[in-house]
Amino acid sequence: MTADRRDPVVRTPYGDVRGTYEYGDGDGHGDRIAVFRGIPYAAPPFGPRRFRPPSPPEPWSGVRDAVAFGPTPPKPPYSEAFARYLSDPVVPGDDCLNLNVWTPEPGHGARLPVMVWIHGGALTRGSSAVPVYDGAAFARDGVVLVSLNYRLGVEGYGLFPDAPPNLGLRDQLAALEWVRESIAGFGGDPDRVTLAGQSAGAISVGALLAMPRARGLFRRAVLQSGPPEALDRDKVRRMVRRMANRLKVPATAEAFAAVDRSALAEAQAEVGRLSSPVLGGPAFGIVVDGDLLPTDPLEALTEHGAAPGIDLLMGWTRDEHRLWLVPGGLQERVDRLGTVALAGARARCHCGPEIPRAYRELHPDKGVADLVGRLVTDHLLRVPLHRVADARVDQARSYLYEFAWSSGLPALGSCHALELGFVFDTGDTSASAKLAGEHPPRDLATALHSAWVGFVAEGTPGWPVWDHTHPVRVFDSPDDEPLAFGPYDPELALWAADARRPRRVQGGGTFVTSGGGPLPALRRFRRSP
């Protein structure tokens, strides 16, 4: 990106900010966009504000420079195995509740569509400073792009007796309220906001869809590779207690606030070392709190008619699980475990033995690791997203897609997060190449990015709306059929039948199989991001 010496200045409710003009082609030509980085939307969440809900930033006088990414929230680094594939820059400092704006036309009167981006990272890692999330292509195509930071891990999602829950989610709500108040000054239309997220960001979007306090703050939503869900409160409490035991402090917010941030992040990384989306284990997550989030998001959207009239774009990658199994060689280890791994997947998915057997029959060409990965991905992701689309046919439009292009790197396939460089049209960055390899197909990036732009700007990505035929747009090579009808219907039928099947337990009575812990045989092999 090439900067222009003339600087754009925009007034916000807390003071004026000065950004920079940049050019997407890097040589001073082409479409000029204005970029503002590191704008605070809430006060630093430290000192007396630690483990407290976000509060407004202190107003400033004069003009504040907004030319560099602001501080990132405290977080542990990725393990060496995952750092090969995922970039996660760290910017030191306290003022970590900040956001960035890319706009083609700063100033009141433009009324352009807006996309607010919530990054992924298992609610423990990531930030808006990841180079893959550069918003220049969206601004180039007439969309104001806002990306934001929010508190992560125990700082954002710990459950304590002396602090409110879901602090990271409260941060996201505060950022949306800032957008509502401020985005017109950047050329955006506060009534044309699309909320979008990937992985944990999509889970956050699902919670915001179900949240009464978020109504009216966005008009459309995108959920990529993440379902609406809430974690069991006891599971999150166990994570906090394990950290407390390791730190030798009480499991209270007051005690955790007295711990050095680096020590807290180190303890969190160690306690979460055995976590994996495929294999389960301890984790932080959004919880139903009876206040901010009164109902499980999936239940709210499928049974209670939450977020009426909000159209949805929902997608996944064909081989989501490969990102969690390939680093560190876990894919090969799961293959060697055979039926033991399938039994563990059954426990992880709370299903009967019929499901793994049926998956073997449906996919006889797949190895055990891919069967386990697909089974768990369907249970955790594809089935909930299909349920949401089916439940909302009469109240809003839904569009579903699959990203199926395979990475140029060995064994990754079309893994989790691979599509992001295509969504943001940042495939030429080194951060994107860590997952995709060199020279990913430009035509595919144009197609997927244009679909998102079309949905944000006009409410349609360019293929049929979801109905009883279950249309799914497939993004792969140009030679493939782009639209499939019901490609996962056989698997969906299995899960629907399993949900209706009671199972006997010793001592009488019926229940739906519980579980979700890690496979004992894999515990010594597991590595978290």
Coordinates of C-alpha atoms in Angstrom, one line a residue:
M1 CA 0.0 0.0 0.0
T2 CA 1.2 3.5 -0.8
A3 CA 0.3 6.4 1.4
D4 CA -0.7 9.9 0.3
R5 CA 0.7 13.0 2.1
R6 CA -2.8 14.6 2.4
D7 CA -4.4 13.1 5.4
P8 CA -8.2 12.5 5.9
V9 CA -9.6 13.7 9.2
V10 CA -12.9 12.5 10.6
R11 CA -14.8 13.6 13.8
T12 CA -16.0 10.8 16.2
P13 CA -18.0 11.2 19.4
Y14 CA -14.7 11.2 21.4
G15 CA -12.5 13.4 19.2
D16 CA -11.1 13.8 15.7
V17 CA -8.9 11.1 14.1
R18 CA -6.4 11.4 11.3
G19 CA -6.0 8.5 9.0
T20 CA -4.1 8.1 5.7
Y21 CA -4.9 7.7 2.1
E22 CA -3.6 4.5 0.5
Y23 CA -3.6 2.9 -2.9
G24 CA -4.3 -0.7 -3.3
D25 CA -1.9 -1.3 -6.3
G26 CA 1.1 0.0 -4.3
D27 CA 2.4 2.4 -7.0
G28 CA 0.4 5.5 -6.3
H29 CA -2.3 4.8 -8.9
G30 CA -5.7 3.1 -9.0
D31 CA -8.5 3.6 -6.5
R32 CA -7.6 5.7 -3.5
I33 CA -9.1 4.7 -0.1
A34 CA -8.9 6.2 3.4
V35 CA -7.6 4.0 6.2
F36 CA -8.0 4.7 10.0
R37 CA -6.3 2.3 12.3
G38 CA -6.3 1.9 16.1
I39 CA -9.4 4.1 16.9
P40 CA -10.5 3.4 20.5
Y41 CA -14.1 2.4 20.9
A42 CA -13.8 1.7 24.7
A43 CA -11.4 2.6 27.5
P44 CA -8.4 0.4 28.2
P45 CA -9.7 -2.7 30.2
F46 CA -7.0 -2.7 32.8
G47 CA -6.5 -1.3 36.3
P48 CA -9.9 -0.7 37.9
R49 CA -11.6 -1.7 34.6
R50 CA -10.1 -5.1 34.5
F51 CA -12.7 -7.9 34.3
R52 CA -15.4 -5.1 34.1
P53 CA -17.8 -4.3 31.2
P54 CA -16.4 -1.9 28.6
S55 CA -16.7 1.8 29.3
P56 CA -16.5 4.7 26.9
P57 CA -13.0 6.0 26.0
E58 CA -11.8 9.3 27.4
P59 CA -12.5 12.1 24.9
W60 CA -9.4 13.8 23.5
S61 CA -8.6 17.3 22.3
G62 CA -7.0 18.1 19.0
V63 CA -6.5 15.4 16.3
R64 CA -5.5 11.9 17.2
D65 CA -3.3 9.9 14.8
A66 CA -5.0 6.7 13.5
V67 CA -2.3 5.5 11.1
A68 CA -1.1 2.3 12.9
F69 CA -2.8 -0.7 14.3
G70 CA -3.6 -0.3 18.0
P71 CA -2.5 -2.6 20.8
T72 CA -3.8 -6.2 20.6
P73 CA -5.5 -7.8 23.6
P74 CA -3.4 -10.1 25.9
K75 CA -3.1 -13.6 24.4
P76 CA -0.7 -16.5 24.3
P77 CA 1.2 -17.2 21.0
Y78 CA 0.3 -20.0 18.7
S79 CA 2.3 -23.2 19.2
E80 CA 5.1 -23.7 16.8
A81 CA 3.1 -26.3 14.8
F82 CA 0.2 -23.8 14.2
A83 CA 2.4 -20.7 13.8
R84 CA 3.6 -22.2 10.5
Y85 CA 0.1 -21.7 9.1
L86 CA -1.4 -18.8 11.1
S87 CA -0.2 -15.2 11.6
D88 CA -1.0 -13.5 14.9
P89 CA 0.9 -10.2 15.3
V90 CA 1.2 -8.6 18.8
V91 CA 1.1 -4.9 19.3
P92 CA 1.9 -4.0 22.9
G93 CA -0.1 -1.5 25.0
D94 CA -3.2 -1.1 27.2
D95 CA -5.6 0.6 24.7
C96 CA -6.5 -2.7 23.1
L97 CA -10.3 -2.1 22.6
N98 CA -9.8 -0.4 19.3
L99 CA -11.0 -0.8 15.7
N100 CA -10.0 0.1 12.1
V101 CA -11.9 1.6 9.2
W102 CA -11.2 1.3 5.5
T103 CA -13.5 3.6 3.4
P104 CA -13.5 4.8 -0.2
E105 CA -15.2 8.1 0.7
P106 CA -14.8 9.6 4.2
G107 CA -17.3 12.3 5.2
H108 CA -21.0 12.6 5.7
G109 CA -23.3 12.0 2.8
A110 CA -21.9 8.9 1.1
R111 CA -24.1 6.4 2.9
L112 CA -22.2 3.4 1.7
P113 CA -22.8 -0.2 2.9
V114 CA -20.8 -1.2 6.0
M115 CA -19.3 -4.6 7.0
V116 CA -18.1 -5.1 10.6
W117 CA -15.6 -7.9 10.8
I118 CA -15.1 -10.1 14.0
H119 CA -12.0 -12.2 13.8
G120 CA -11.6 -15.8 14.8
G121 CA -9.1 -17.6 16.9
A122 CA -11.0 -19.8 19.3
L123 CA -11.8 -16.7 21.4
T124 CA -8.2 -17.0 22.7
R125 CA -6.1 -15.6 19.8
G126 CA -6.2 -13.4 16.8
S127 CA -6.7 -9.7 16.3
S128 CA -7.8 -7.1 13.7
A129 CA -4.1 -6.6 12.8
V130 CA -3.8 -10.0 11.0
P131 CA -2.6 -9.0 7.5
V132 CA -5.1 -11.3 5.8
Y133 CA -8.0 -9.1 7.2
D134 CA -6.8 -6.0 5.3
G135 CA -10.0 -4.2 4.2
A136 CA -8.7 -2.4 1.1
A137 CA -10.4 -4.7 -1.4
F138 CA -13.8 -4.1 0.3
A139 CA -13.3 -0.3 0.3
R140 CA -12.1 -0.5 -3.4
D141 CA -15.5 -2.2 -4.1
G142 CA -17.6 0.4 -2.3
V143 CA -17.9 -1.1 1.1
V144 CA -16.8 0.5 4.4
L145 CA -14.9 -2.2 6.3
V146 CA -14.6 -2.0 10.1
S147 CA -12.5 -4.6 12.0
L148 CA -12.2 -4.7 15.7
N149 CA -10.3 -6.1 18.7
Y150 CA -12.1 -7.6 21.7
R151 CA -10.9 -9.2 25.0
L152 CA -9.8 -12.9 24.6
G153 CA -9.4 -16.0 26.7
V154 CA -9.9 -15.6 30.5
E155 CA -9.9 -11.8 30.2
G156 CA -12.9 -11.9 27.9
Y157 CA -14.7 -15.2 28.6
G158 CA -13.7 -16.3 32.1
L159 CA -16.5 -17.1 34.6
F160 CA -16.0 -15.6 38.0
P161 CA -18.2 -15.1 41.0
D162 CA -17.2 -11.4 41.3
A163 CA -17.3 -10.4 37.6
P164 CA -19.9 -10.3 34.8
P165 CA -19.6 -13.0 32.1
N166 CA -19.1 -12.6 28.3
L167 CA -16.9 -9.6 28.6
G168 CA -15.5 -10.1 25.1
L169 CA -19.0 -10.3 23.7
R170 CA -19.8 -7.1 25.6
D171 CA -16.8 -5.5 23.8
Q172 CA -18.2 -6.5 20.5
L173 CA -21.5 -5.0 21.3
A174 CA -19.8 -1.7 22.4
A175 CA -18.0 -1.7 19.0
L176 CA -21.3 -2.1 17.2
E177 CA -22.7 0.8 19.2
W178 CA -19.7 2.9 18.2
V179 CA -20.4 2.0 14.5
R180 CA -24.0 3.1 14.9
E181 CA -22.9 6.5 16.3
S182 CA -19.8 7.2 14.3
I183 CA -19.8 5.4 10.9
A184 CA -21.6 8.2 9.0
G185 CA -18.5 10.4 9.4
F186 CA -16.5 7.7 7.5
G187 CA -19.0 7.6 4.6
G188 CA -20.9 4.6 5.9
D189 CA -24.7 4.1 6.3
P190 CA -25.6 3.0 9.9
D191 CA -28.7 1.5 8.6
R192 CA -26.8 -0.8 6.1
V193 CA -24.5 -2.6 8.5
T194 CA -23.6 -6.3 7.9
L195 CA -22.0 -8.1 10.8
A196 CA -19.6 -10.8 9.7
G197 CA -17.2 -13.3 11.4
Q198 CA -15.3 -16.5 10.9
S199 CA -14.8 -19.4 13.4
A200 CA -15.1 -17.9 16.9
G201 CA -16.0 -14.6 15.1
A202 CA -19.0 -16.4 13.5
I203 CA -19.9 -17.9 16.9
S204 CA -19.9 -14.3 18.2
V205 CA -22.1 -13.2 15.3
G206 CA -24.6 -16.0 16.3
A207 CA -24.7 -14.7 19.9
L208 CA -25.2 -11.1 18.7
L209 CA -28.1 -12.3 16.5
A210 CA -29.7 -13.8 19.5
M211 CA -29.0 -10.8 21.8
P212 CA -31.9 -8.5 22.4
R213 CA -29.5 -5.5 23.1
A214 CA -28.0 -5.9 19.6
R215 CA -31.3 -5.5 17.7
G216 CA -31.2 -2.6 15.3
L217 CA -27.4 -2.5 15.2
F218 CA -27.0 -4.5 12.0
R219 CA -29.2 -5.5 9.0
R220 CA -27.5 -8.6 7.7
A221 CA -25.0 -11.2 9.0
V222 CA -22.4 -13.6 7.8
L223 CA -21.4 -16.8 9.6
Q224 CA -18.3 -18.5 8.1
S225 CA -17.1 -21.7 9.7
G226 CA -18.8 -21.1 13.1
P227 CA -22.3 -22.0 14.4
P228 CA -24.5 -20.2 16.9
E229 CA -23.7 -21.8 20.2
A230 CA -23.1 -21.3 23.9
L231 CA -20.8 -23.4 26.1
D232 CA -21.8 -25.2 29.2
R233 CA -21.1 -22.9 32.2
D234 CA -19.4 -25.7 34.2
K235 CA -17.0 -26.3 31.3
V236 CA -15.8 -22.7 31.4
R237 CA -15.7 -22.7 35.2
R238 CA -13.4 -25.8 35.0
M239 CA -11.1 -24.0 32.7
V240 CA -10.9 -21.1 35.2
R241 CA -10.3 -23.5 38.2
R242 CA -7.5 -25.3 36.3
M243 CA -5.8 -21.9 35.7
A244 CA -6.3 -20.9 39.4
N245 CA -4.7 -24.2 40.5
R246 CA -1.8 -23.7 38.2
L247 CA -1.3 -20.1 39.4
K248 CA -2.0 -21.0 43.0
V249 CA -4.6 -18.2 43.4
P250 CA -8.4 -18.2 44.2
A251 CA -10.7 -18.6 41.2
T252 CA -11.9 -15.0 41.4
A253 CA -11.6 -12.0 39.1
E254 CA -9.9 -10.0 41.9
A255 CA -7.2 -12.7 42.3
F256 CA -6.7 -13.1 38.5
A257 CA -6.4 -9.3 38.0
A258 CA -3.4 -9.3 40.4
V259 CA -1.5 -11.7 38.2
D260 CA 0.9 -10.5 35.6
R261 CA -0.6 -10.6 32.1
S262 CA 2.2 -12.7 30.6
A263 CA 1.9 -15.2 33.5
L264 CA -1.9 -15.3 33.0
A265 CA -1.5 -16.0 29.2
E266 CA 1.1 -18.7 29.9
A267 CA -1.2 -20.5 32.3
Q268 CA -4.0 -20.2 29.9
A269 CA -1.9 -21.7 27.1
E270 CA -0.8 -24.6 29.3
V271 CA -4.3 -25.4 30.5
G272 CA -5.7 -25.2 27.0
R273 CA -2.9 -27.3 25.5
L274 CA -5.2 -30.4 25.2
S275 CA -8.0 -28.5 23.6
S276 CA -9.1 -29.2 20.0
P277 CA -12.3 -28.5 18.1
V278 CA -12.2 -32.0 16.7
L279 CA -11.4 -33.8 19.9
G280 CA -12.9 -31.6 22.6
G281 CA -11.2 -30.7 25.9
P282 CA -11.3 -27.5 28.1
A283 CA -12.1 -24.2 26.4
F284 CA -13.4 -20.7 26.9
G285 CA -16.6 -19.7 25.2
I286 CA -19.8 -17.6 25.2
V287 CA -22.3 -18.7 27.9
V288 CA -26.0 -18.1 28.5
D289 CA -26.0 -15.5 31.3
G290 CA -29.7 -14.7 31.7
D291 CA -29.0 -11.0 31.0
L292 CA -27.0 -10.1 27.9
L293 CA -27.6 -13.5 26.4
P294 CA -30.8 -14.9 27.9
T295 CA -31.1 -18.0 25.6
D296 CA -28.8 -20.4 23.8
P297 CA -28.2 -18.7 20.4
L298 CA -29.0 -21.9 18.3
E299 CA -32.2 -22.4 20.2
A300 CA -33.1 -18.7 19.9
L301 CA -32.6 -18.7 16.1
T302 CA -34.3 -22.1 15.4
E303 CA -37.1 -22.2 17.9
H304 CA -37.8 -18.7 19.1
G305 CA -37.6 -16.6 16.0
A306 CA -34.7 -14.4 17.1
A307 CA -33.4 -11.8 14.7
P308 CA -36.4 -11.6 12.4
G309 CA -35.8 -10.1 9.0
I310 CA -32.0 -10.4 9.2
D311 CA -30.7 -12.1 6.1
L312 CA -27.9 -14.6 6.5
L313 CA -24.9 -15.7 4.4
M314 CA -23.4 -18.9 5.9
G315 CA -20.5 -21.0 4.7
W316 CA -17.9 -23.6 5.6
T317 CA -14.8 -25.2 4.1
R318 CA -15.0 -28.8 2.8
D319 CA -12.1 -30.0 5.0
E320 CA -12.4 -27.7 8.1
H321 CA -10.8 -30.4 10.3
R322 CA -7.5 -30.5 8.4
L323 CA -6.2 -27.4 10.1
W324 CA -6.7 -29.0 13.5
L325 CA -5.3 -32.4 12.6
V326 CA -2.5 -31.8 10.1
P327 CA -0.2 -29.6 12.3
G328 CA 2.0 -31.8 14.5
G329 CA 1.1 -35.0 12.6
L330 CA -2.1 -35.7 14.4
Q331 CA -3.8 -36.7 11.1
E332 CA -1.6 -39.8 10.8
R333 CA -1.9 -40.7 14.5
V334 CA -5.7 -40.7 14.2
D335 CA -5.6 -42.8 11.1
R336 CA -3.5 -45.4 13.0
L337 CA -6.0 -45.5 15.9
G338 CA -8.8 -46.7 13.6
T339 CA -12.0 -47.7 15.3
V340 CA -10.7 -46.3 18.6
A341 CA -10.7 -42.8 17.0
L342 CA -14.2 -43.4 15.6
A343 CA -15.5 -44.3 19.1
G344 CA -13.9 -41.2 20.4
A345 CA -15.7 -39.1 17.7
R346 CA -19.0 -40.7 18.7
A347 CA -18.4 -39.6 22.3
R348 CA -17.4 -36.1 21.1
C349 CA -20.6 -35.8 19.1
H350 CA -23.0 -37.4 21.7
C351 CA -24.3 -39.8 19.1
G352 CA -25.1 -43.5 18.8
P353 CA -22.9 -46.1 17.1
E354 CA -25.1 -45.9 14.0
I355 CA -23.6 -42.6 13.0
P356 CA -19.9 -43.6 12.6
R357 CA -21.0 -46.8 10.8
A358 CA -23.1 -44.8 8.4
Y359 CA -20.3 -42.4 7.7
R360 CA -18.1 -45.3 6.7
E361 CA -20.7 -46.4 4.3
L362 CA -21.3 -43.0 2.9
H363 CA -17.5 -42.2 2.5
P364 CA -15.7 -45.6 1.9
D365 CA -12.8 -43.8 0.3
K366 CA -12.0 -41.7 3.3
G367 CA -9.3 -42.5 5.9
V368 CA -10.2 -42.6 9.6
A369 CA -8.9 -39.1 10.3
D370 CA -11.0 -37.6 7.6
L371 CA -14.0 -39.6 8.7
V372 CA -13.6 -38.4 12.3
G373 CA -13.0 -34.9 11.1
R374 CA -16.0 -34.8 8.8
L375 CA -18.3 -36.4 11.4
V376 CA -17.3 -33.9 14.1
T377 CA -17.4 -31.0 11.6
D378 CA -20.9 -31.9 10.5
H379 CA -22.1 -32.3 14.1
L380 CA -20.6 -29.0 15.3
L381 CA -21.0 -26.8 12.2
R382 CA -22.9 -28.0 9.2
V383 CA -25.9 -29.5 11.0
P384 CA -26.5 -26.3 13.1
L385 CA -26.1 -24.0 10.1
H386 CA -28.5 -26.1 8.1
R387 CA -30.9 -26.0 11.0
V388 CA -30.8 -22.2 11.1
A389 CA -31.4 -21.9 7.4
D390 CA -34.3 -24.4 7.5
A391 CA -35.9 -22.6 10.5
R392 CA -35.8 -19.2 8.9
V393 CA -37.2 -19.9 5.5
D394 CA -40.4 -18.0 6.2
Q395 CA -38.9 -15.0 8.1
A396 CA -35.6 -14.1 6.2
R397 CA -33.4 -15.1 3.3
S398 CA -30.4 -17.4 3.8
Y399 CA -27.7 -18.3 1.4
L400 CA -25.3 -21.2 2.0
Y401 CA -21.9 -22.0 0.4
E402 CA -18.9 -24.3 0.6
F403 CA -15.3 -23.4 -0.1
A404 CA -13.8 -26.5 -1.6
W405 CA -10.5 -25.4 -3.2
S406 CA -7.5 -27.3 -1.9
S407 CA -4.5 -25.5 -0.5
G408 CA -1.2 -25.7 -2.4
L409 CA 0.4 -26.9 0.7
P410 CA 0.6 -30.7 1.5
A411 CA -2.3 -32.4 3.3
L412 CA -4.3 -29.2 4.2
G413 CA -7.0 -29.6 1.6
S414 CA -9.7 -27.0 1.9
C415 CA -9.0 -26.5 5.6
H416 CA -10.4 -24.1 8.2
A417 CA -9.5 -20.4 7.6
L418 CA -8.2 -21.1 4.1
E419 CA -11.0 -19.1 2.5
L420 CA -10.1 -15.8 4.3
G421 CA -7.5 -14.7 1.8
F422 CA -10.1 -15.2 -0.9
V423 CA -12.8 -13.3 1.0
F424 CA -10.6 -10.3 1.6
D425 CA -8.7 -10.7 -1.7
T426 CA -5.4 -10.7 0.2
G427 CA -4.0 -13.9 -1.4
D428 CA -0.8 -12.1 -2.4
T429 CA 0.2 -11.5 1.2
S430 CA 2.7 -13.8 3.0
A431 CA 0.2 -14.3 5.8
S432 CA -2.3 -15.8 3.3
A433 CA 0.4 -17.9 1.6
K434 CA 1.1 -19.6 5.0
L435 CA -2.2 -21.5 4.4
A436 CA -2.8 -21.3 0.7
G437 CA 0.6 -21.6 -0.8
E438 CA 2.0 -19.3 -3.5
H439 CA -0.2 -17.9 -6.3
P440 CA -3.7 -18.9 -5.3
P441 CA -6.2 -18.6 -8.2
R442 CA -7.2 -15.0 -8.8
D443 CA -10.6 -15.9 -10.4
L444 CA -11.6 -17.8 -7.3
A445 CA -10.8 -14.8 -5.0
T446 CA -12.7 -12.5 -7.3
A447 CA -15.7 -14.9 -7.2
L448 CA -15.8 -15.3 -3.4
H449 CA -15.0 -11.7 -2.6
S450 CA -17.6 -10.5 -5.0
A451 CA -20.2 -12.8 -3.4
W452 CA -19.6 -11.2 0.0
V453 CA -19.6 -7.7 -1.5
G454 CA -22.9 -8.5 -3.2
F455 CA -24.5 -9.7 0.0
V456 CA -23.3 -6.7 2.0
A457 CA -24.3 -4.2 -0.6
E458 CA -27.4 -5.6 -2.1
G459 CA -28.5 -8.5 0.1
T460 CA -27.7 -11.3 -2.4
P461 CA -24.5 -13.1 -3.1
G462 CA -25.6 -14.2 -6.6
W463 CA -27.1 -17.7 -6.2
P464 CA -30.6 -19.0 -5.2
V465 CA -32.0 -18.4 -1.7
W466 CA -32.2 -21.4 0.6
D467 CA -35.4 -23.4 0.2
H468 CA -36.5 -27.0 0.3
T469 CA -34.0 -27.8 -2.6
H470 CA -31.1 -26.9 -0.3
P471 CA -28.9 -25.0 -2.9
V472 CA -25.3 -24.6 -1.9
R473 CA -22.8 -22.6 -3.9
V474 CA -19.5 -24.4 -4.2
F475 CA -16.3 -22.4 -4.7
D476 CA -13.7 -24.6 -6.2
S477 CA -12.0 -24.7 -9.6
P478 CA -13.8 -23.0 -12.5
D479 CA -14.3 -26.4 -14.2
D480 CA -16.6 -27.7 -11.4
E481 CA -20.4 -27.3 -11.2
P482 CA -20.8 -24.1 -9.0
L483 CA -24.2 -25.0 -7.5
A484 CA -25.1 -28.2 -5.7
F485 CA -28.5 -29.1 -4.3
G486 CA -28.5 -30.9 -0.9
P487 CA -24.9 -32.1 -1.0
Y488 CA -25.1 -32.9 2.8
D489 CA -28.6 -34.2 2.9
P490 CA -27.6 -37.8 3.5
E491 CA -25.6 -36.8 6.6
L492 CA -28.3 -34.4 7.8
A493 CA -30.8 -37.3 7.6
L494 CA -28.5 -39.4 9.8
W495 CA -28.3 -36.7 12.5
A496 CA -32.0 -36.1 12.4
A497 CA -32.7 -39.8 12.9
D498 CA -30.1 -40.0 15.7
A499 CA -31.7 -37.1 17.5
R500 CA -35.0 -39.0 17.7
R501 CA -33.4 -42.2 18.9
P502 CA -33.5 -42.8 22.7
R503 CA -30.7 -44.9 24.2
R504 CA -30.8 -47.2 27.2
V505 CA -28.6 -46.7 30.2
Q506 CA -27.8 -49.0 33.0
G507 CA -30.4 -48.8 35.7
G508 CA -33.3 -47.9 33.3
G509 CA -34.4 -44.6 31.8
T510 CA -33.3 -43.1 28.5
F511 CA -30.9 -40.3 27.5
V512 CA -29.0 -38.9 24.6
T513 CA -25.4 -40.0 24.8
S514 CA -23.2 -37.5 26.6
G515 CA -19.5 -37.0 26.6
G516 CA -17.3 -34.7 24.7
G517 CA -14.0 -35.3 26.5
P518 CA -10.8 -36.1 24.7
L519 CA -9.9 -39.5 23.3
P520 CA -7.8 -41.1 26.1
A521 CA -5.5 -42.6 23.4
L522 CA -4.8 -39.2 21.9
R523 CA -4.2 -37.1 25.0
R524 CA -0.5 -37.3 24.8
F525 CA -0.5 -36.4 21.1
R526 CA -2.8 -33.4 21.3
R527 CA -1.6 -29.9 20.8
S528 CA -3.7 -26.8 20.8
P529 CA -3.2 -23.7 18.6

